[in-house]
Amino acid sequence: MPSAEIPTLDIPLETYTLPNGLRVTLSEDHSAPVVAVNLWYHVGSANERAGRTGFAHLFEHMLFQGSANVGANEHFELVQRAGGTLNGSTWLDRTNYFETVPSNQLALALWLEADRMARLLPAMTQDKLDTQRDVVKNERRWSMDNQPYGTWWERLPALAYPEGHPFHHSLIGSMTDLDAASLDDVRQFFATYYTPDNAVLTVAGDFESGEAKRLIEELYGPIPRGVGRPPLPPMELPATFGRTLREEVADDVQLPRVLLAFRIPPFGTEAHYVAEMAAAVLGVRQGSRLVRALVREQQVASDVHAFTYDLPKGADLLVVDAVARPGVSAAQLEAAVAAEVERMRAGGVTAEELERARALVESGFVVALQSAGDRADQISRFACYFGDPSLVNAQVARYQAVTAEQVTAFAREQLSEDNRAYLVYVPRDGADAVSDADVEAEVLATRALGTTVAGEVAA
């Protein structure tokens, strides 16, 4: 059967830079009367210094505590009263803030973001810091410390990245470091990183370019650029771990869980697109190798999936995440995962498998772009990471360029035993017998946490 013609993406983009260094991308689309404003700051937990872990995420909370012109939480009220939605999120290497509003509210969304970029510090108080510190500490308790398997998303980076590497430490931070954060720390962090020359602004959806440019120039143009940012420590790492890493955690869980990480090339490289296809072949959706083998045929796993972190500096991670069925030991599950990885390495990947994986990845990417908010976020991502928002239009072609032979070669080189990091959760001694309801609850918990951590930590 002849192959269908490959569609190309052609999202309209207009890009320019203000004299203060703010990079702006406009993307008009009048198909629906909504507009998205999306602001990425190139700062995340990787920029935190020793003794101040969790600061980037804490700071994200502080940005919703008002400015010289906006009261605490009034940012939420103004956007929601206008019929819009908003939020922010923090990741290892960036923090973003975003609103989607009715078209006639573009000025409000642009003003709110410009106002807190320019006038946050006068409104920052010790009371607000103390309140948000408690909020973040509670977030840590419910999302990690008191959540089944919740510690995986600080244990896995700590296992996979060497001590001292910017991605090694916890994104949400330690209780000790959060307690140590002072108001001066907050002010210094803001002055260093929340500057127009360390940000990208994207406006996508239903707006008129001339009016948007006028508003952006008026609201953001007077904000002074920063005075420089401290460089990150070296990010480069060898292509593999060089040996098998392993950590076993006895936790208050009822089912074993195995997280298997592989070091892979950074996001944005040609090799990373190959790695994404390998992850999709292994563990994306019900037709993937791991789901068919471990869940349906062998029935040793109740849930399994694979994903990449998508980090553009140093080295990225491909992760296989499997939860055991009742009665299956951690060793059995670990062996079954490893056997399926070895089967891919030995037998390679077929063209049919690659086409399925490619279709899933491409459709997920393209469908998300139909939303003004997601489109703005993707544009900001490529503008922030690579200085080139037009890369959003190149993604489908880059996925199409991957061959089955490349995925097979990747599996043989990068999924080897000397490039594996196992994080294994086992029930503590004396754990209760599990019911079907217990299984379902823990699988849902792992899925929720996986979704959050693979993308971000939201406000």
Coordinates of C-alpha atoms in Angstrom, one line a residue:
M1 CA 0.0 0.0 0.0
P2 CA 1.5 3.4 -0.9
S3 CA 2.4 5.5 2.0
A4 CA 0.3 8.7 2.6
E5 CA 1.8 12.0 1.9
I6 CA 3.6 13.4 5.0
P7 CA 1.8 16.5 6.3
T8 CA 4.0 19.5 7.2
L9 CA 3.5 21.9 10.0
D10 CA 3.3 25.6 9.1
I11 CA 2.3 27.5 12.2
P12 CA 2.6 31.2 11.4
L13 CA 5.3 32.9 13.6
E14 CA 6.6 36.4 13.9
T15 CA 9.6 36.8 16.1
Y16 CA 11.5 39.9 17.4
T17 CA 13.5 41.0 20.4
L18 CA 13.0 44.1 22.4
P19 CA 16.0 46.3 23.2
N20 CA 16.0 45.0 26.8
G21 CA 16.5 41.4 25.6
L22 CA 12.9 40.1 25.8
R23 CA 12.4 37.6 23.0
V24 CA 8.8 37.8 21.6
T25 CA 7.0 35.4 19.3
L26 CA 3.5 36.1 17.9
S27 CA 1.4 33.4 16.3
E28 CA -1.9 34.6 15.0
D29 CA -4.8 32.1 14.6
H30 CA -8.3 33.5 14.3
S31 CA -10.1 30.1 14.3
A32 CA -11.4 30.6 17.9
P33 CA -11.9 33.8 19.9
V34 CA -9.2 33.1 22.6
V35 CA -5.6 34.1 23.0
A36 CA -2.8 32.6 25.1
V37 CA 0.0 34.5 26.8
N38 CA 2.9 32.3 27.7
L39 CA 6.1 33.4 29.5
W40 CA 9.1 31.2 30.0
Y41 CA 11.9 32.2 32.3
H42 CA 15.1 30.2 31.7
V43 CA 15.6 29.2 35.4
G44 CA 14.7 26.0 37.2
S45 CA 16.0 23.9 40.0
A46 CA 19.3 23.4 38.1
N47 CA 20.1 27.1 38.9
E48 CA 19.7 26.6 42.7
R49 CA 22.8 26.9 44.8
A50 CA 23.7 24.4 47.6
G51 CA 21.6 24.9 50.6
R52 CA 18.7 26.5 48.7
T53 CA 17.1 23.5 46.9
G54 CA 13.5 23.9 46.1
F55 CA 13.9 27.6 45.6
A56 CA 12.8 27.8 42.0
H57 CA 9.5 26.1 42.8
L58 CA 9.0 28.2 46.0
F59 CA 9.6 31.3 43.9
E60 CA 6.9 30.2 41.4
H61 CA 4.4 30.3 44.3
M62 CA 5.7 33.7 45.3
L63 CA 4.9 35.1 41.9
F64 CA 1.2 34.7 42.6
Q65 CA 1.4 36.7 45.8
G66 CA 0.9 40.0 44.2
S67 CA 3.0 43.0 43.0
A68 CA 2.9 46.7 43.6
N69 CA -0.3 46.9 41.6
V70 CA -1.9 43.5 42.2
G71 CA -3.0 42.1 45.5
A72 CA -2.1 38.6 46.7
N73 CA -4.0 36.0 44.6
E74 CA -5.7 38.8 42.7
H75 CA -3.8 37.6 39.6
F76 CA -6.0 34.5 39.7
E77 CA -9.2 36.5 40.4
L78 CA -8.7 38.9 37.5
V79 CA -8.0 36.2 34.9
Q80 CA -10.8 34.0 36.1
R81 CA -13.3 36.8 36.3
A82 CA -12.4 37.6 32.7
G83 CA -13.3 34.1 31.7
G84 CA -9.7 32.8 31.4
T85 CA -7.5 30.1 32.9
L86 CA -3.9 30.4 34.2
N87 CA -1.2 28.6 36.1
G88 CA 2.6 28.2 36.3
S89 CA 5.0 25.3 36.5
T90 CA 8.6 24.6 37.4
W91 CA 10.9 22.1 35.9
L92 CA 14.6 21.3 36.2
D93 CA 15.7 24.0 33.7
R94 CA 12.8 26.5 33.3
T95 CA 9.8 28.0 35.0
N96 CA 6.7 29.1 33.0
Y97 CA 3.6 31.2 33.6
F98 CA 0.6 31.2 31.3
E99 CA -2.9 32.5 30.7
T100 CA -5.6 31.7 28.1
V101 CA -8.2 34.4 27.9
P102 CA -11.0 35.6 25.6
S103 CA -9.5 37.6 22.8
N104 CA -10.7 40.9 24.1
Q105 CA -8.7 40.3 27.4
L106 CA -5.3 40.2 25.8
A107 CA -4.3 43.5 27.3
L108 CA -5.1 42.2 30.8
A109 CA -3.0 39.1 30.5
L110 CA 0.0 41.0 29.0
W111 CA -0.3 43.6 31.8
L112 CA -0.4 41.1 34.6
E113 CA 2.7 39.3 33.4
A114 CA 4.6 42.6 32.7
D115 CA 3.5 44.0 36.1
R116 CA 4.9 41.2 38.1
M117 CA 8.1 41.1 36.0
A118 CA 8.6 44.8 36.7
R119 CA 7.1 45.4 40.1
L120 CA 7.1 42.2 42.2
L121 CA 9.7 43.2 44.7
P122 CA 7.9 46.1 46.4
A123 CA 5.1 43.8 47.4
M124 CA 7.2 40.9 48.7
T125 CA 6.9 40.5 52.5
Q126 CA 8.1 38.1 55.1
D127 CA 4.5 37.0 55.8
K128 CA 4.0 36.0 52.2
L129 CA 7.2 34.1 52.1
D130 CA 6.3 32.2 55.3
T131 CA 2.9 31.4 54.0
Q132 CA 4.1 30.1 50.7
R133 CA 7.0 28.2 52.4
D134 CA 4.3 26.3 54.4
V135 CA 2.3 25.7 51.2
V136 CA 5.3 24.2 49.4
K137 CA 6.2 22.1 52.5
N138 CA 2.7 20.7 52.6
E139 CA 2.9 20.0 48.8
R140 CA 6.0 18.0 49.5
R141 CA 4.3 16.0 52.2
W142 CA 1.2 15.1 50.1
S143 CA 2.9 14.6 46.8
M144 CA 6.1 12.9 47.9
D145 CA 6.7 12.0 51.5
N146 CA 3.2 10.6 52.2
Q147 CA 2.4 9.3 48.7
P148 CA 3.0 5.7 47.6
Y149 CA 6.3 5.7 45.7
G150 CA 6.3 9.5 45.9
T151 CA 10.0 9.8 46.5
W152 CA 10.9 8.4 43.1
W153 CA 11.0 11.7 41.4
E154 CA 13.8 12.9 43.7
R155 CA 15.5 9.5 44.1
L156 CA 15.8 8.7 40.4
P157 CA 17.6 12.0 39.3
A158 CA 19.8 11.6 42.4
L159 CA 20.7 8.1 41.2
A160 CA 21.1 8.9 37.5
Y161 CA 23.0 12.2 37.8
P162 CA 26.2 12.4 39.8
E163 CA 26.4 14.5 42.9
G164 CA 27.1 18.1 42.1
H165 CA 25.4 17.9 38.7
P166 CA 22.6 20.5 38.4
F167 CA 20.0 17.8 37.8
H168 CA 21.1 15.7 40.8
H169 CA 19.1 17.4 43.6
S170 CA 15.4 17.5 44.4
L171 CA 13.2 19.9 42.4
I172 CA 10.8 20.4 45.3
G173 CA 13.7 20.8 47.8
S174 CA 14.4 19.6 51.3
M175 CA 12.5 20.8 54.3
T176 CA 15.8 22.1 55.8
D177 CA 16.5 24.2 52.7
L178 CA 13.0 25.5 52.4
D179 CA 13.1 26.6 56.1
A180 CA 16.4 28.3 55.4
A181 CA 15.1 30.5 52.5
S182 CA 15.1 34.1 53.5
L183 CA 13.4 37.2 52.1
D184 CA 16.8 38.4 50.9
D185 CA 17.2 35.1 49.0
V186 CA 13.9 35.7 47.3
R187 CA 14.8 39.2 46.3
Q188 CA 18.2 38.2 45.0
F189 CA 16.7 35.3 43.0
F190 CA 14.2 37.6 41.4
A191 CA 16.7 40.2 40.5
T192 CA 19.0 37.6 39.0
Y193 CA 16.6 35.5 36.9
Y194 CA 13.3 37.2 36.5
T195 CA 14.6 39.7 33.9
P196 CA 13.4 40.3 30.4
D197 CA 16.7 39.1 28.9
N198 CA 16.2 35.8 30.6
A199 CA 12.6 35.3 29.3
V200 CA 10.7 34.5 26.2
L201 CA 7.1 35.8 25.6
T202 CA 4.7 34.0 23.2
V203 CA 1.3 35.3 22.2
A204 CA -0.8 32.7 20.3
G205 CA -4.4 32.8 19.1
D206 CA -6.9 35.4 18.1
F207 CA -5.3 38.8 18.2
E208 CA -4.1 41.6 15.8
S209 CA -0.3 41.7 15.5
G210 CA -0.1 45.5 15.4
E211 CA -2.1 45.9 18.6
A212 CA -0.2 43.1 20.4
K213 CA 3.2 44.7 19.4
R214 CA 2.0 48.1 20.7
L215 CA 1.0 46.6 24.0
I216 CA 4.2 44.6 24.4
E217 CA 6.4 47.6 23.7
E218 CA 4.4 49.8 26.1
L219 CA 4.2 47.2 28.9
Y220 CA 7.6 45.3 28.7
G221 CA 9.8 47.8 26.9
P222 CA 10.6 50.0 30.0
I223 CA 11.6 47.0 32.1
P224 CA 15.4 47.1 32.5
R225 CA 17.5 44.0 31.5
G226 CA 19.3 42.1 34.1
V227 CA 22.9 42.4 35.2
G228 CA 23.9 38.8 34.3
R229 CA 23.4 35.4 35.6
P230 CA 25.9 33.0 37.2
P231 CA 26.9 30.2 34.8
L232 CA 25.7 26.7 35.5
P233 CA 28.3 24.1 36.5
P234 CA 29.4 21.8 33.7
M235 CA 26.5 19.7 32.4
E236 CA 28.3 17.3 30.1
L237 CA 28.4 13.6 31.0
P238 CA 29.7 10.4 29.4
A239 CA 27.3 8.8 27.0
T240 CA 26.5 6.0 29.5
F241 CA 26.6 5.4 33.2
G242 CA 29.5 3.0 32.7
R243 CA 27.9 0.4 35.0
T244 CA 24.6 -0.8 36.3
L245 CA 23.3 1.5 39.1
R246 CA 20.8 0.2 41.6
E247 CA 18.9 1.4 44.6
E248 CA 16.2 -0.6 46.5
V249 CA 13.7 1.3 48.7
A250 CA 11.6 -0.4 51.3
D251 CA 8.5 1.8 51.5
D252 CA 4.9 1.8 52.7
V253 CA 3.6 0.3 49.4
Q254 CA 1.8 -2.9 48.7
L255 CA 3.2 -3.7 45.2
P256 CA 6.8 -3.7 44.0
R257 CA 7.6 -1.0 41.4
V258 CA 10.6 -0.9 39.1
L259 CA 11.9 2.3 37.5
L260 CA 14.7 1.7 35.0
A261 CA 16.5 4.7 33.6
F262 CA 18.9 4.9 30.7
R263 CA 21.2 7.9 30.0
I264 CA 20.4 9.3 26.5
P265 CA 21.5 12.3 24.4
P266 CA 20.0 15.7 25.2
F267 CA 16.6 16.8 23.9
G268 CA 16.9 18.5 20.5
T269 CA 19.6 16.4 19.1
E270 CA 19.0 14.0 16.2
A271 CA 19.8 11.1 18.5
H272 CA 17.1 12.2 21.0
Y273 CA 14.4 11.8 18.3
V274 CA 15.6 8.2 17.9
A275 CA 15.4 7.7 21.6
E276 CA 11.9 9.0 21.7
M277 CA 10.9 6.5 19.1
A278 CA 12.6 3.7 21.1
A279 CA 10.6 4.8 24.3
A280 CA 7.4 4.7 22.3
V281 CA 8.1 1.3 20.9
L282 CA 8.8 0.0 24.4
G283 CA 6.1 1.6 26.5
V284 CA 3.7 4.1 25.0
R285 CA 0.1 3.0 25.0
Q286 CA -1.5 -0.5 24.9
G287 CA 0.2 -1.8 21.8
S288 CA 3.7 -1.2 23.0
R289 CA 6.1 -4.1 23.6
L290 CA 6.2 -3.8 27.4
V291 CA 2.4 -3.6 27.8
R292 CA 1.8 -6.6 25.5
A293 CA 4.6 -8.7 27.2
L294 CA 4.4 -7.8 30.8
V295 CA 0.7 -6.9 31.3
R296 CA -1.2 -9.1 28.9
E297 CA 1.0 -12.2 28.2
Q298 CA 3.1 -12.8 31.3
Q299 CA 0.8 -10.9 33.6
V300 CA 3.6 -9.8 35.9
A301 CA 2.8 -6.0 35.7
S302 CA -0.4 -4.2 36.4
D303 CA 0.9 -1.1 34.6
V304 CA 4.0 -0.1 32.5
H305 CA 5.0 2.8 30.4
A306 CA 8.1 4.6 29.1
F307 CA 9.0 8.3 28.7
T308 CA 11.8 10.7 28.3
Y309 CA 12.5 13.8 30.5
D310 CA 13.3 16.0 27.5
L311 CA 16.3 17.9 29.0
P312 CA 18.3 19.9 26.4
K313 CA 21.6 20.2 28.3
G314 CA 24.1 17.6 29.2
A315 CA 22.3 14.3 29.1
D316 CA 18.6 13.2 29.2
L317 CA 16.9 10.1 30.6
L318 CA 14.7 7.5 29.1
V319 CA 12.7 5.8 31.8
V320 CA 10.7 2.5 31.9
D321 CA 8.2 2.5 34.8
A322 CA 6.5 -0.8 35.8
V323 CA 4.3 -1.7 38.7
A324 CA 3.9 -5.4 39.7
R325 CA 0.8 -7.4 39.9
P326 CA -0.1 -8.9 43.3
G327 CA 2.0 -11.9 44.1
V328 CA 4.8 -10.9 41.7
S329 CA 8.1 -10.0 43.4
A330 CA 10.4 -7.1 42.6
A331 CA 13.0 -9.5 41.3
Q332 CA 10.5 -11.1 38.9
L333 CA 9.3 -7.8 37.6
E334 CA 12.9 -6.4 37.2
A335 CA 13.9 -9.6 35.3
A336 CA 10.9 -9.3 33.0
V337 CA 11.6 -5.7 32.2
A338 CA 15.2 -6.4 31.5
A339 CA 14.4 -9.4 29.3
E340 CA 12.1 -7.3 27.2
V341 CA 14.8 -4.6 26.8
E342 CA 17.3 -7.4 25.8
R343 CA 14.8 -8.7 23.3
M344 CA 14.7 -5.3 21.6
R345 CA 18.5 -5.1 21.6
A346 CA 18.9 -8.6 20.2
G347 CA 16.1 -8.6 17.6
G348 CA 15.9 -5.0 16.7
V349 CA 12.8 -2.9 15.8
T350 CA 10.6 -3.5 12.8
A351 CA 9.4 -0.9 10.4
E352 CA 5.8 -1.6 11.5
E353 CA 6.6 -1.0 15.1
L354 CA 8.3 2.2 14.3
E355 CA 5.4 3.4 12.3
R356 CA 3.0 2.8 15.2
A357 CA 5.3 4.6 17.6
R358 CA 5.8 7.5 15.2
A359 CA 2.1 7.9 14.7
L360 CA 1.5 8.0 18.4
V361 CA 4.2 10.6 19.0
E362 CA 3.3 12.8 16.1
S363 CA -0.4 12.7 16.7
G364 CA 0.1 13.6 20.3
F365 CA 2.3 16.5 19.4
V366 CA 0.0 17.8 16.6
V367 CA -3.3 17.4 18.4
A368 CA -1.9 19.4 21.4
L369 CA -1.0 22.3 19.1
Q370 CA -4.7 22.8 18.3
S371 CA -5.0 24.4 21.7
A372 CA -3.8 28.0 21.8
G373 CA -2.3 27.4 25.2
D374 CA -0.3 24.3 24.3
R375 CA 0.8 25.9 21.0
A376 CA 2.1 28.9 22.9
D377 CA 3.9 26.7 25.3
Q378 CA 5.6 24.7 22.6
I379 CA 6.7 27.8 20.8
S380 CA 8.1 29.2 24.1
R381 CA 9.9 25.9 24.7
F382 CA 11.9 26.0 21.5
A383 CA 12.5 29.8 21.8
C384 CA 13.8 29.4 25.4
Y385 CA 15.9 26.2 24.9
F386 CA 17.3 26.8 21.4
G387 CA 16.6 30.5 20.6
D388 CA 14.5 29.4 17.6
P389 CA 10.7 29.1 17.9
S390 CA 10.4 28.0 14.3
L391 CA 11.7 24.6 15.4
V392 CA 8.1 23.9 16.4
N393 CA 7.4 23.5 12.7
A394 CA 10.2 21.1 12.2
Q395 CA 9.2 18.4 14.7
V396 CA 7.1 16.2 12.5
A397 CA 9.9 16.1 9.8
R398 CA 12.4 15.2 12.5
Y399 CA 10.2 12.3 13.7
Q400 CA 9.8 11.2 10.1
A401 CA 13.5 11.1 9.6
V402 CA 14.0 8.4 12.2
T403 CA 14.5 4.9 10.7
A404 CA 14.0 1.4 12.3
E405 CA 17.7 0.8 11.8
Q406 CA 18.6 3.9 13.9
V407 CA 16.2 2.7 16.7
T408 CA 17.8 -0.7 16.6
A409 CA 21.3 0.7 16.8
F410 CA 20.2 3.0 19.6
A411 CA 18.8 0.1 21.6
R412 CA 22.1 -1.9 21.2
E413 CA 24.3 1.1 22.2
Q414 CA 22.2 2.9 24.9
L415 CA 20.0 0.2 26.5
S416 CA 23.0 -1.9 27.5
E417 CA 23.6 -3.2 31.0
D418 CA 26.3 -0.6 31.6
N419 CA 23.8 2.1 31.1
R420 CA 21.0 1.1 33.4
A421 CA 19.9 2.7 36.7
Y422 CA 17.3 0.6 38.7
L423 CA 15.2 2.3 41.3
V424 CA 13.2 -0.5 42.9
Y425 CA 10.4 -0.1 45.5
V426 CA 9.5 -3.0 47.7
P427 CA 6.9 -3.3 50.4
R428 CA 8.2 -3.0 53.9
D429 CA 8.1 -6.2 56.0
G430 CA 4.6 -6.8 57.4
A431 CA 2.8 -5.0 54.6
D432 CA -0.8 -6.1 54.4
A433 CA -2.1 -8.4 51.7
V434 CA -3.4 -6.5 48.7
S435 CA -6.9 -6.4 47.2
D436 CA -8.0 -5.4 43.7
A437 CA -9.0 -2.0 45.0
D438 CA -5.5 -1.6 46.5
V439 CA -3.9 -2.4 43.1
E440 CA -6.1 0.1 41.3
A441 CA -5.4 2.8 43.8
E442 CA -1.6 2.4 43.6
V443 CA -1.6 2.2 39.8
L444 CA -3.6 5.4 39.7
A445 CA -1.2 7.0 42.1
T446 CA 1.8 6.0 39.9
R447 CA 0.1 7.3 36.8
A448 CA -0.7 10.6 38.4
L449 CA 2.8 11.1 39.7
G450 CA 4.3 10.0 36.4
T451 CA 2.3 12.5 34.5
T452 CA 3.3 15.3 36.8
V453 CA 6.9 14.6 37.1
A454 CA 7.5 13.8 33.4
G455 CA 6.4 17.3 32.6
E456 CA 6.6 19.6 35.5
V457 CA 5.6 20.6 39.0
A458 CA 2.7 22.9 38.8
A459 CA 1.7 25.7 41.1

